[in-house]
Structures are given as structure tokens and as C-alpha cells.
Coordinates of C-alpha atoms in Angstrom, one line a residue:
X1 CA -10.7 -1.8 -17.2
X2 CA -9.9 -5.4 -16.4
X3 CA -6.4 -4.6 -15.2
X4 CA -7.8 -2.4 -12.4
X5 CA -8.3 -4.8 -9.5
X6 CA -7.1 -5.2 -6.0
X7 CA -4.0 -7.5 -6.8
X8 CA -2.7 -5.1 -9.4
X9 CA -3.3 -2.0 -7.3
X10 CA -1.4 -3.6 -4.5
X11 CA 1.3 -4.7 -6.9
X12 CA 1.7 -1.3 -8.4
X13 CA 1.5 0.4 -5.1
X14 CA 4.1 -1.7 -3.6
X15 CA 6.4 -1.1 -6.7
X16 CA 6.0 2.5 -6.5
X17 CA 6.7 2.5 -2.8
X18 CA 9.7 0.4 -3.4
X19 CA 11.1 3.0 -5.6
X20 CA 9.9 6.0 -3.6
X21 CA 11.0 5.2 -0.3
X22 CA 14.6 4.7 -0.9
X23 CA 14.8 8.0 -2.6
X24 CA 13.0 9.7 0.3
X25 CA 15.2 8.0 2.8
X26 CA 18.3 9.1 0.8
X27 CA 17.1 12.8 0.8
X28 CA 16.1 12.5 4.4
X29 CA 19.4 10.8 5.5
X30 CA 21.5 13.3 3.7
X31 CA 19.6 16.5 4.0
X32 CA 17.1 16.6 6.9
X33 CA 18.8 15.2 10.1
X34 CA 22.3 16.5 9.4
X35 CA 22.7 18.9 6.5
X36 CA 26.5 19.2 6.8
X37 CA 28.6 16.2 7.5
X38 CA 32.3 15.5 8.1
X39 CA 33.2 11.9 8.4
X40 CA 36.5 10.3 9.2
X41 CA 38.1 6.9 8.7
X42 CA 41.2 5.1 9.8
X43 CA 42.5 3.6 6.6
X44 CA 45.6 2.3 8.1
X45 CA 47.0 1.7 11.5
X46 CA 50.2 -0.5 11.2
X47 CA 53.0 -1.1 13.8
X48 CA 56.6 -0.2 12.7
X49 CA 58.4 -0.3 16.1
X50 CA 61.4 -2.1 17.6
X51 CA 59.6 -5.1 19.0
X52 CA 61.0 -8.5 18.4
X53 CA 57.7 -9.7 16.8
X54 CA 57.7 -6.6 14.4
X55 CA 61.3 -5.4 13.7
X56 CA 61.9 -2.1 11.9
X57 CA 63.4 -2.7 8.5
X58 CA 65.2 -0.4 6.0
X59 CA 66.6 3.0 6.5
X60 CA 64.1 4.2 9.1
X61 CA 66.3 5.6 11.9
X62 CA 64.1 7.9 13.9
X63 CA 64.7 8.4 17.7
X64 CA 62.1 7.5 20.3
X65 CA 60.3 4.9 18.1
X66 CA 59.5 2.2 20.6
X67 CA 56.1 0.8 19.8
X68 CA 55.9 3.0 16.7
X69 CA 53.0 2.9 14.2
X70 CA 51.7 4.7 11.2
X71 CA 48.2 5.9 10.9
X72 CA 46.4 7.0 7.7
X73 CA 43.4 9.1 8.6
X74 CA 41.0 10.2 6.0
X75 CA 38.7 13.2 6.6
X76 CA 35.9 13.9 4.1
X77 CA 32.8 16.0 3.4
X78 CA 30.2 13.1 3.0
X79 CA 27.2 15.4 3.3
X80 CA 25.0 17.2 0.7
X81 CA 26.1 20.7 1.7
X82 CA 29.5 22.5 1.6
X83 CA 31.4 23.2 4.8
X84 CA 32.9 26.6 5.1
X85 CA 35.6 27.8 7.6
X86 CA 33.1 29.5 9.8
X87 CA 30.9 26.3 10.1
X88 CA 33.2 24.7 12.6
X89 CA 32.1 25.3 16.2
X90 CA 35.5 25.2 17.7
X91 CA 36.4 28.2 20.0
X92 CA 40.0 27.9 19.0
X93 CA 41.7 28.9 15.7
X94 CA 41.7 25.3 14.6
X95 CA 38.4 23.5 13.5
X96 CA 39.0 19.8 14.5
X97 CA 41.3 17.8 16.8
X98 CA 42.5 14.3 16.0
X99 CA 43.1 12.3 19.2
X100 CA 45.3 9.2 19.2
X101 CA 44.6 8.0 22.8
X102 CA 47.6 6.3 24.5
X103 CA 50.2 7.2 21.7
X104 CA 52.4 10.2 21.0
X105 CA 52.5 12.0 17.6
X106 CA 55.9 12.2 16.4
X107 CA 55.3 13.7 12.9
X108 CA 52.4 14.3 10.5
X109 CA 51.9 14.9 6.8
X110 CA 49.0 16.1 4.8
X111 CA 48.0 14.8 1.3
X112 CA 45.2 16.2 -0.9
X113 CA 43.5 14.4 -3.8
X114 CA 44.5 15.3 -7.4
X115 CA 42.3 17.9 -8.9
X116 CA 41.9 20.0 -5.6
X117 CA 44.5 22.6 -4.9
X118 CA 43.3 24.7 -1.9
X119 CA 43.4 22.1 0.9
X120 CA 47.2 22.0 1.6
X121 CA 47.4 25.9 1.7
X122 CA 45.2 25.9 4.9
X123 CA 47.8 23.6 6.9
X124 CA 49.9 26.3 8.5
X125 CA 50.8 27.0 12.1
X126 CA 49.0 30.2 11.8
X127 CA 45.8 28.3 11.0
X128 CA 46.3 26.1 14.1
X129 CA 47.9 23.1 12.4
X130 CA 50.3 21.5 15.0
X131 CA 50.7 18.3 17.1
X132 CA 51.1 18.1 20.8
X133 CA 51.2 14.9 22.8
X134 CA 48.5 12.5 21.4
X135 CA 46.7 15.1 19.3
X136 CA 46.9 16.8 16.0
X137 CA 44.9 20.1 15.6
X138 CA 43.4 20.6 12.2
X139 CA 42.6 23.9 10.6
X140 CA 39.2 25.1 9.6
X141 CA 39.5 23.6 6.0
X142 CA 36.6 24.4 3.6
X143 CA 35.3 21.3 2.0
X144 CA 32.8 21.0 -0.9
X145 CA 30.7 17.8 -1.0
X146 CA 32.9 14.8 -1.8
X147 CA 36.2 16.7 -1.0
X148 CA 38.6 15.0 1.4
X149 CA 42.2 15.0 2.7
X150 CA 44.4 12.5 4.5
X151 CA 46.7 12.8 7.5
X152 CA 49.6 10.4 7.6
X153 CA 50.6 10.3 11.3
X154 CA 53.8 8.8 12.8
X155 CA 53.0 7.6 16.4
X156 CA 55.0 6.1 19.2
X157 CA 54.6 4.8 22.8
X158 CA 51.6 2.6 22.3
X159 CA 50.3 -0.4 20.4
X160 CA 48.9 -0.1 16.9
X161 CA 45.1 -0.2 16.3
X162 CA 44.4 1.9 19.4
X163 CA 41.7 4.4 19.8
X164 CA 41.4 7.2 17.1
X165 CA 38.9 10.1 17.4
X166 CA 38.1 13.2 15.5
X167 CA 36.8 15.8 17.9
X168 CA 34.8 18.9 16.9
X169 CA 31.5 20.1 15.7
X170 CA 29.7 21.9 12.9
X171 CA 26.8 24.4 12.9
X172 CA 23.6 22.6 11.2
X173 CA 25.7 19.4 11.0
X174 CA 27.8 16.7 12.7
X175 CA 31.3 15.1 12.7
X176 CA 31.0 11.3 12.7
X177 CA 33.1 8.1 12.1
X178 CA 32.6 6.4 8.8
X179 CA 33.6 2.7 8.1
X180 CA 35.3 1.3 5.0
X181 CA 37.2 -1.9 4.6
X182 CA 39.3 -0.6 1.8
X183 CA 41.7 2.4 1.7
X184 CA 39.8 4.5 -0.8
X185 CA 36.3 3.0 -0.9
X186 CA 33.6 5.6 -1.1
X187 CA 31.2 6.0 1.9
X188 CA 28.0 4.1 1.4
X189 CA 25.2 6.3 0.1
X190 CA 22.6 4.9 2.6
X191 CA 22.8 4.9 6.3
X192 CA 22.0 1.5 8.1
X193 CA 18.4 2.4 8.7
X194 CA 18.0 3.3 5.1
X195 CA 19.6 0.3 3.9
X196 CA 17.5 -1.9 6.2
X197 CA 14.3 -0.3 5.0
X198 CA 15.4 -0.6 1.3
X199 CA 16.1 -4.3 1.9
X200 CA 12.8 -4.9 3.5
X201 CA 11.0 -3.3 0.6
X202 CA 13.0 -5.3 -1.9
X203 CA 12.1 -8.6 0.0
X204 CA 8.4 -7.4 -0.1
X205 CA 8.6 -6.9 -3.8
X206 CA 10.1 -10.3 -4.3
X207 CA 7.4 -12.0 -2.1
X208 CA 4.6 -10.0 -3.9
X209 CA 6.1 -11.2 -7.4
X210 CA 6.3 -14.8 -6.1
X211 CA 2.7 -14.6 -5.0
X212 CA 1.7 -13.4 -8.5
X213 CA 3.7 -16.0 -10.2
X214 CA 2.5 -18.8 -8.1
X215 CA -1.0 -17.6 -8.5
X216 CA -1.0 -17.1 -12.3
X217 CA 1.9 -19.5 -13.1
X218 CA 0.2 -22.6 -11.5
X219 CA -3.4 -22.3 -12.6
X220 CA -6.0 -25.0 -12.3
X221 CA -5.2 -28.5 -13.7
X222 CA -6.4 -28.5 -17.2
X223 CA -8.8 -31.2 -18.4
X224 CA -9.9 -32.3 -21.8
X225 CA -13.3 -33.2 -23.0
X226 CA -16.7 -31.6 -23.8
X227 CA -18.8 -29.5 -21.2
X228 CA -22.2 -28.0 -21.7
X229 CA -22.9 -24.8 -19.7
X230 CA -26.5 -23.5 -19.8
X231 CA -29.0 -21.5 -17.8
X232 CA -29.0 -17.8 -17.0
X233 CA -29.0 -15.3 -19.8
X234 CA -28.1 -12.5 -17.4
X235 CA -24.8 -14.3 -16.4
X236 CA -24.0 -15.4 -20.0
X237 CA -21.5 -12.7 -20.6
X238 CA -19.4 -13.9 -17.5
X239 CA -19.7 -17.6 -18.5
X240 CA -18.9 -17.1 -22.2
X241 CA -15.8 -15.1 -21.4
X242 CA -14.6 -17.6 -18.9
X243 CA -15.3 -20.5 -21.2
X244 CA -13.2 -18.8 -23.9
X245 CA -10.4 -18.1 -21.6
X246 CA -10.3 -21.7 -20.2
X247 CA -10.3 -23.2 -23.8
X248 CA -7.3 -20.8 -24.6
X249 CA -5.5 -22.0 -21.5
X250 CA -6.3 -25.7 -21.8
X251 CA -5.9 -27.4 -25.2
X252 CA -8.5 -30.2 -25.8
X253 CA -11.3 -28.6 -23.8
X254 CA -14.5 -27.8 -25.6
X255 CA -17.0 -25.8 -23.6
X256 CA -20.4 -24.9 -25.2
X257 CA -22.4 -22.1 -23.7
X258 CA -26.2 -22.2 -24.3
X259 CA -28.0 -19.5 -22.4
X260 CA -31.8 -20.5 -22.3
X261 CA -33.0 -19.0 -18.9
X262 CA -32.2 -20.1 -15.4
X263 CA -35.2 -22.5 -14.9
X264 CA -35.1 -24.0 -18.3
X265 CA -31.3 -24.6 -17.8
X266 CA -31.6 -26.1 -14.4
X267 CA -34.5 -28.3 -15.5
X268 CA -32.6 -29.5 -18.5
X269 CA -29.8 -30.6 -16.2
X270 CA -32.1 -32.5 -13.9
X271 CA -33.8 -34.2 -16.8
X272 CA -30.6 -35.2 -18.4
X273 CA -29.5 -36.7 -15.1
X274 CA -32.6 -38.8 -15.0
X275 CA -31.7 -40.4 -18.2
X276 CA -27.9 -40.6 -18.0
X277 CA -25.9 -39.7 -15.0
X278 CA -22.6 -39.7 -16.9
X279 CA -24.0 -37.3 -19.5
X280 CA -25.3 -35.0 -16.7
X281 CA -21.9 -34.8 -15.2
X282 CA -20.7 -33.0 -18.3
X283 CA -23.2 -30.3 -17.8
X284 CA -23.4 -27.0 -15.6
X285 CA -26.4 -24.9 -15.2
X286 CA -26.2 -21.3 -14.0
X287 CA -29.2 -19.8 -12.3
X288 CA -30.3 -16.4 -11.1
X289 CA -31.2 -17.4 -7.5
X290 CA -31.7 -20.7 -6.0
X291 CA -33.5 -23.2 -8.1
X292 CA -31.7 -26.5 -7.9
X293 CA -33.2 -27.7 -4.7
X294 CA -36.5 -28.9 -6.2
X295 CA -34.5 -31.3 -8.4
X296 CA -31.9 -32.2 -5.7
X297 CA -29.0 -30.8 -7.6
X298 CA -25.7 -29.6 -6.1
X299 CA -25.3 -25.7 -6.0
X300 CA -22.3 -23.5 -5.6
X301 CA -22.7 -19.8 -4.9
X302 CA -20.7 -17.9 -7.5
X303 CA -21.6 -14.2 -7.3
X304 CA -24.1 -11.7 -6.1
X305 CA -25.8 -10.4 -9.2
X306 CA -27.6 -7.0 -9.3
X307 CA -30.6 -6.3 -11.5
X308 CA -32.4 -3.2 -12.5
X309 CA -35.7 -2.0 -13.9
X310 CA -35.1 -0.1 -17.1
X311 CA -37.5 2.4 -19.0
X312 CA -37.4 4.0 -22.3
X313 CA -35.0 7.0 -22.5
X314 CA -38.1 9.4 -22.8
X315 CA -39.4 8.3 -19.4
X316 CA -37.7 10.5 -16.8
X317 CA -38.6 9.4 -13.2
X318 CA -36.2 11.4 -11.2
X319 CA -33.5 10.5 -8.6
X320 CA -36.1 8.8 -6.4
X321 CA -37.2 6.5 -9.2
X322 CA -40.2 4.3 -8.3
X323 CA -41.5 3.2 -4.9
X324 CA -42.0 -0.6 -4.6
X325 CA -45.7 0.1 -4.2
X326 CA -45.7 1.9 -7.5
X327 CA -43.8 -0.9 -9.3
X328 CA -46.3 -3.4 -7.9
X329 CA -49.3 -1.3 -9.0
X330 CA -47.6 -1.0 -12.6
X331 CA -47.1 -4.8 -12.8
X332 CA -50.6 -5.5 -11.4
X333 CA -52.1 -3.5 -14.4
X334 CA -53.4 -0.7 -12.3
X335 CA -51.8 2.0 -14.5
X336 CA -52.1 2.2 -18.2
X337 CA -50.3 5.6 -18.8
X338 CA -47.2 7.1 -17.5
X339 CA -49.1 10.2 -16.4
X340 CA -50.9 8.3 -13.9
X341 CA -47.6 7.3 -12.2
X342 CA -45.8 10.7 -12.7
X343 CA -48.3 13.4 -12.5
X344 CA -47.6 16.9 -14.0
X345 CA -45.0 15.7 -16.5
X346 CA -46.8 16.7 -19.8
X347 CA -44.4 15.0 -22.2
X348 CA -45.4 11.5 -20.9
X349 CA -49.0 12.2 -19.6
X350 CA -50.7 10.2 -22.3
X351 CA -47.6 7.7 -23.0
X352 CA -48.9 4.1 -22.7
X353 CA -47.0 1.7 -20.3
X354 CA -45.6 -1.2 -22.0
X355 CA -44.4 -4.0 -19.8
X356 CA -41.6 -5.9 -21.4
X357 CA -41.1 -9.1 -19.4
X358 CA -39.4 -12.5 -19.6
X359 CA -41.0 -15.9 -19.5
X360 CA -41.5 -18.2 -16.5
X361 CA -38.1 -19.9 -17.3
X362 CA -36.1 -16.6 -16.5
X363 CA -34.3 -16.3 -13.2
X364 CA -34.2 -12.5 -13.6
X365 CA -38.0 -12.6 -13.6
X366 CA -38.2 -15.0 -10.6
X367 CA -35.9 -12.7 -8.6
X368 CA -38.0 -9.6 -9.7
X369 CA -41.2 -11.4 -8.5
X370 CA -39.6 -12.5 -5.2
X371 CA -37.5 -9.4 -4.2
X372 CA -39.6 -6.6 -5.7
X373 CA -43.2 -7.6 -6.5
X374 CA -43.5 -10.2 -3.6
X375 CA -45.8 -12.2 -5.8
X376 CA -46.5 -13.1 -9.5
X377 CA -46.7 -10.6 -12.4
X378 CA -50.4 -10.1 -12.5
X379 CA -50.9 -8.3 -15.7
X380 CA -51.6 -10.8 -18.5
X381 CA -49.7 -11.0 -21.7
X382 CA -51.6 -9.0 -24.3
X383 CA -49.1 -8.6 -27.2
X384 CA -46.6 -10.5 -29.2
X385 CA -44.6 -7.5 -30.6
X386 CA -44.8 -5.5 -27.4
X387 CA -46.8 -2.6 -29.2
X388 CA -49.9 -1.1 -27.5
X389 CA -53.1 -1.5 -29.3
X390 CA -55.1 1.5 -30.1
X391 CA -58.1 0.0 -28.6
X392 CA -56.5 -1.3 -25.6
X393 CA -58.6 0.9 -23.4
X394 CA -57.9 0.2 -19.6
X395 CA -55.8 -2.9 -20.4
X396 CA -52.0 -2.5 -19.9
X397 CA -49.8 -3.8 -22.8
X398 CA -47.6 -6.7 -21.7
X399 CA -45.3 -9.0 -23.6
X400 CA -42.7 -11.7 -22.9
X401 CA -39.4 -12.1 -24.6
X402 CA -36.7 -14.9 -24.3
X403 CA -33.6 -13.2 -23.2
X404 CA -32.3 -10.2 -21.3
X405 CA -30.8 -8.6 -24.5
X406 CA -34.2 -9.0 -26.2
X407 CA -35.9 -7.2 -23.4
X408 CA -33.3 -4.3 -23.5
X409 CA -33.6 -4.1 -27.3
X410 CA -37.3 -3.7 -27.0
X411 CA -37.2 -1.1 -24.2
X412 CA -34.8 1.0 -26.4
X413 CA -37.1 0.7 -29.4
X414 CA -40.5 1.0 -27.8
X415 CA -41.5 4.5 -26.3
X416 CA -43.2 4.0 -22.8
X417 CA -41.6 0.5 -22.3
X418 CA -40.4 -0.8 -18.9
X419 CA -38.5 -4.0 -18.4
X420 CA -35.9 -5.6 -16.2
X421 CA -32.4 -6.6 -16.8
X422 CA -29.1 -7.7 -15.2
X423 CA -27.3 -4.4 -14.3
X424 CA -24.1 -4.7 -16.4
X425 CA -26.1 -5.5 -19.6
X426 CA -28.2 -2.4 -18.8
X427 CA -25.1 -0.4 -18.4
X428 CA -23.9 -1.4 -22.0
X429 CA -26.9 0.5 -23.4
X430 CA -25.6 3.8 -21.8
X431 CA -28.2 6.6 -22.3
X432 CA -30.5 4.5 -24.6
X433 CA -32.3 3.4 -21.4
X434 CA -32.9 4.9 -18.1
X435 CA -32.1 2.7 -15.0
X436 CA -34.8 3.0 -12.3
X437 CA -34.0 3.6 -8.5
X438 CA -36.3 1.7 -6.2
X439 CA -37.4 3.6 -3.2
X440 CA -34.5 6.1 -3.7
X441 CA -31.8 3.3 -3.7
X442 CA -29.9 3.3 -7.0
X443 CA -28.9 0.0 -8.7
X444 CA -25.2 0.4 -7.9
X445 CA -23.1 -2.8 -7.2
X446 CA -20.3 -0.8 -5.5
X447 CA -22.7 0.8 -2.9
X448 CA -24.1 -2.7 -2.3
X449 CA -20.8 -4.2 -1.8
X450 CA -19.9 -1.5 0.8
X451 CA -23.1 -2.1 2.6
X452 CA -24.5 1.3 2.1
X453 CA -27.6 0.4 0.1
X454 CA -31.0 -1.3 0.8
X455 CA -31.5 -1.9 -2.9
X456 CA -33.7 -5.0 -3.1
X457 CA -33.3 -6.3 -6.6
X458 CA -30.4 -8.6 -6.3
X459 CA -29.8 -12.2 -5.7
X460 CA -27.1 -15.0 -5.7
X461 CA -25.9 -16.6 -8.9
X462 CA -25.5 -20.4 -8.5
X463 CA -23.7 -23.0 -10.6
X464 CA -25.5 -26.2 -10.4
X465 CA -24.2 -29.8 -11.1
X466 CA -25.7 -33.2 -11.1
X467 CA -24.0 -34.3 -7.8
X468 CA -20.5 -33.2 -6.8
X469 CA -18.3 -33.0 -9.7
X470 CA -15.8 -35.8 -9.9
X471 CA -12.0 -34.9 -9.4
X472 CA -10.3 -34.8 -12.8
X473 CA -13.5 -34.0 -14.7
X474 CA -13.8 -31.0 -16.9
X475 CA -16.7 -29.8 -14.9
X476 CA -14.6 -29.8 -11.7
X477 CA -11.7 -28.1 -13.4
X478 CA -14.0 -25.3 -15.0
X479 CA -15.6 -24.5 -11.6
X480 CA -12.1 -24.4 -10.1
X481 CA -11.1 -22.0 -12.9
X482 CA -14.2 -19.8 -12.0
X483 CA -12.7 -19.3 -8.4
X484 CA -9.2 -18.3 -9.8
X485 CA -8.3 -14.6 -9.1
X486 CA -8.3 -13.7 -12.8
X487 CA -11.8 -15.2 -13.2
X488 CA -13.1 -13.3 -10.1
X489 CA -11.8 -10.1 -11.8
X490 CA -13.8 -11.1 -14.8
X491 CA -16.9 -11.6 -12.7
X492 CA -16.5 -8.1 -11.0
X493 CA -15.7 -6.4 -14.3
X494 CA -18.9 -7.8 -15.7
X495 CA -20.9 -6.1 -13.0
X496 CA -21.1 -8.9 -10.4
X497 CA -19.8 -9.2 -7.0
X498 CA -17.7 -12.5 -6.4
X499 CA -18.8 -14.6 -3.4
X500 CA -15.4 -16.0 -2.9
X501 CA -14.0 -12.5 -2.1
X502 CA -16.7 -11.5 0.4
X503 CA -18.8 -14.5 1.4
X504 CA -21.0 -12.3 3.5
X505 CA -22.5 -10.8 0.4
X506 CA -23.9 -14.2 -0.6
X507 CA -25.0 -15.4 2.8

């Protein structure tokens, strides 16, 4: 699945978090810390007194109105739970006390919103509704979530916009001050911490989107012209995919991919450079393992490639696979039949071993010899069609083929066959071939990346050029494209481990 990569996992995870956290914060803020909430807001506190700066106008002749003011106090249930009369913690008959410090209450009126009929009926003297001095005592009014009422209080004896407090408590809840710049504005859904966290997550999403846009919206500089890409047959699926993608992105680019084996490809690049440097600069050779040093070419590590021995599906070697010594003895021609390698398995006791190999030009073979055999393949080539001769006697059957896919095709077809392949190409064959663990270590790129495997059959894939590619050339642009995040995902999805993401793997 090409979409399943680190960047997309982070993007999806952040998006889910951005949606999930505000919901959790809302539920926590409204339910967990204070399940029952009564809030209050001063929606008006206006002077109406006899001062010269604020004369009383109209028919409003009330005694003792020096420094008079009108206050509109809104009291509401802004929690998630209903508040009943027995939820108030006051020891008196009333439930709450509104205190207007420094002013004297002259009169008070109660208003209830339309559609709610029960609130006004609670405001009686018997229920504790009265005003004394600077306070108004408020009955134990039941309030459903969202219910509210308002007190219009006439005050004197002090300046407007003085301190106003609502005193009282709730079981499993709290009485607190709300804030609202407009008279009937609803209380904000989130508390300040919830709003701050939501804003931070929103900013994180914007930044993440910006990174993705900048990464994918401003790709490599496209160049036109022709480019030949040759070399490794094992890395050919990656190169062909990236070449096609580049051509689709960059009109006027023509990239021809010719997989002919690592050594042949690198040698062809060096030979072309000897005849025409300009022509060689329009060619890239990919190699399984380092090969360009002998021709003084410029190499760039691209990926760690993992390879595997494969055997015909009828050859069952168990979870331990083969030891390195057993592999070396097989390729030295010391065993001719599988019964000599795996004693006691009657089904393969007389099955001839057929070595399906690559030619000397193959990087896959070179890595196999360097990393596993620690020497050359010693058994001679004895067959053109990889079929054992009836008169072979003690001579092991061995053939050489021109590509990794040809090796896999022959191993699938020929009973008793053993060969080697790049890991992802072997995986494509599914159960038609068996991949062979070496000394108990399985060919598993994930385990190798995590550092939990000593599996030996692996090496770095290099891209060789004739000198450093010139800026503005198609070769330089294509190699820059190989380093793009989307290209790194292609490399990984094809079974290789990109050097750019973890340089230590390719060191």
C-alpha cells in the first residue's frame, strides 16, 4: 500500500487528533470537573442618579436615588446536568445570594425567558426571595441545562460598575462568573484551556498541511531531454516506476530504462565516457553494491537492497533454512541431491539440486559471492536449460541466466532448483518459491531496518554517473527526484530501505 508511509500516518494521526481532542476537551470541561454549573453575568450596570454629569430624565421620581444605577444580572445553568432545588448547598431557605458591594438595593424584578413558566413561581418571600442592604437572596430555583432568569436591580448609594458577586454553592458542581460582551450572547462552549488547546491543534494542522503542500507542490525542477538508465535488474522495478513518474510530471523528459546487470551497466557507462563525455553525462548506471570505483565513476548510495536465496516450492528447509556452510558446500558442488543436505525428508531425498545462477555481470551474484559465499561460485556451468542430465552422476547441475526474473521463472519451473533474487521480486512469486533463511535469520527488510537481524545477504544500491551531474541537466534532476519523499516511498514499497531516511543503514 503506497499510501501507508510515515508522512501519511503522521498526517492522518494529527487530523484525527485535531478532531478528537476538542470533543474530549468539551466532554471533560462540561462533565468531569464540574458536572453542575450555574453561571452569572452582569449584562448591564448603568448610572441613573442625580449627579450633574448624569442627570435623571423622565418620570422617574424615586426617593433616595443619589448615585443610583440599574443592574441586569443574568443567572443560567450552563452545565450539562440539571440543577434541582436540593442541589444548592446553602443552609438557609434561599439558594444563592447576589451581593452588590458598596451599593444599596432599592428594588428588584425578575424576568424569565419565553417558553419557561416555572421560574417566576419560585420567587416568593416564603422561598427566601428578599433584598436587604446590598444583597438579594435568591430562591432554590430548579434549572435545566440552558435555562436562565434575569434580575433587574435598582441600586443607590454608590457608583455604577461596582463589584457584583453571586455567592453560593452546588453539590457536585460550582457557581462561577461568565463573561459576555453582549446582553444575550450564549456562553462559549469551550473553556479557555479547551479553546487554547483547540487553537494549538488547528495551528498544527495548518503547519502540517503547509509542509505537505511545500513538499509536494514544489517538486524538483523539471528538465527536458533524453536520459539512459541502465544497470541492475534487481533495482529495475524501482527505476522504471520513478522514470515513468518523472516523465508524467515533467513534459519533454524521455528516460529509457535498460536493465542489463550491474557490472555491464557500470562498464557501459565508463566505456561511453571514454568516447564522449557529453554522451556519458546523459546516462546513469544503477549497481547492486559498489562497482564504479574501478572506473573512477561518481557513486551515490540510494538504498539498502535485501536479497534472498529461493528454492522450488517442493523443497522445504524449515524455519532455520540453511547455514552459511551448507550454502557454500552446495555452491561448491559438494552436494548433488537435497537428501544430502536435509537428511530424513523422503520426498526430496533423491531430488537433484539445480543451481540457477546469474552471469558475472550481475550485481546480485557479486553480493551473493561477497556476503554469503566469501568467494566465487565454484561449481561449473553444466547446462543451458537448467535441467539435470540423467547421466550427471556426481556433478551438480548449474546454469546461468540473464536477469533476476529469469532466475525466478526457472526456480518456479524446475523441481529441486535453488537460485537468488532481490527480495521484493521473490515476494511477488508468493508461494511458488520458498525464501531461505540463512543461519536462522530470515530475509526480512523490516527486521533489518530495526537492527534486529544479522542477515548477511544485503548491500547498498548505488547510482553511478560520469562525474558529478551538471546543474540543470536531466541526470541531476532525475537523481534529485529519487531523493523526493514520494520517491523514497516507492523505494520502500518495492522492498528496499532508502538511504536518505536512515543513512546509518547504508554506512
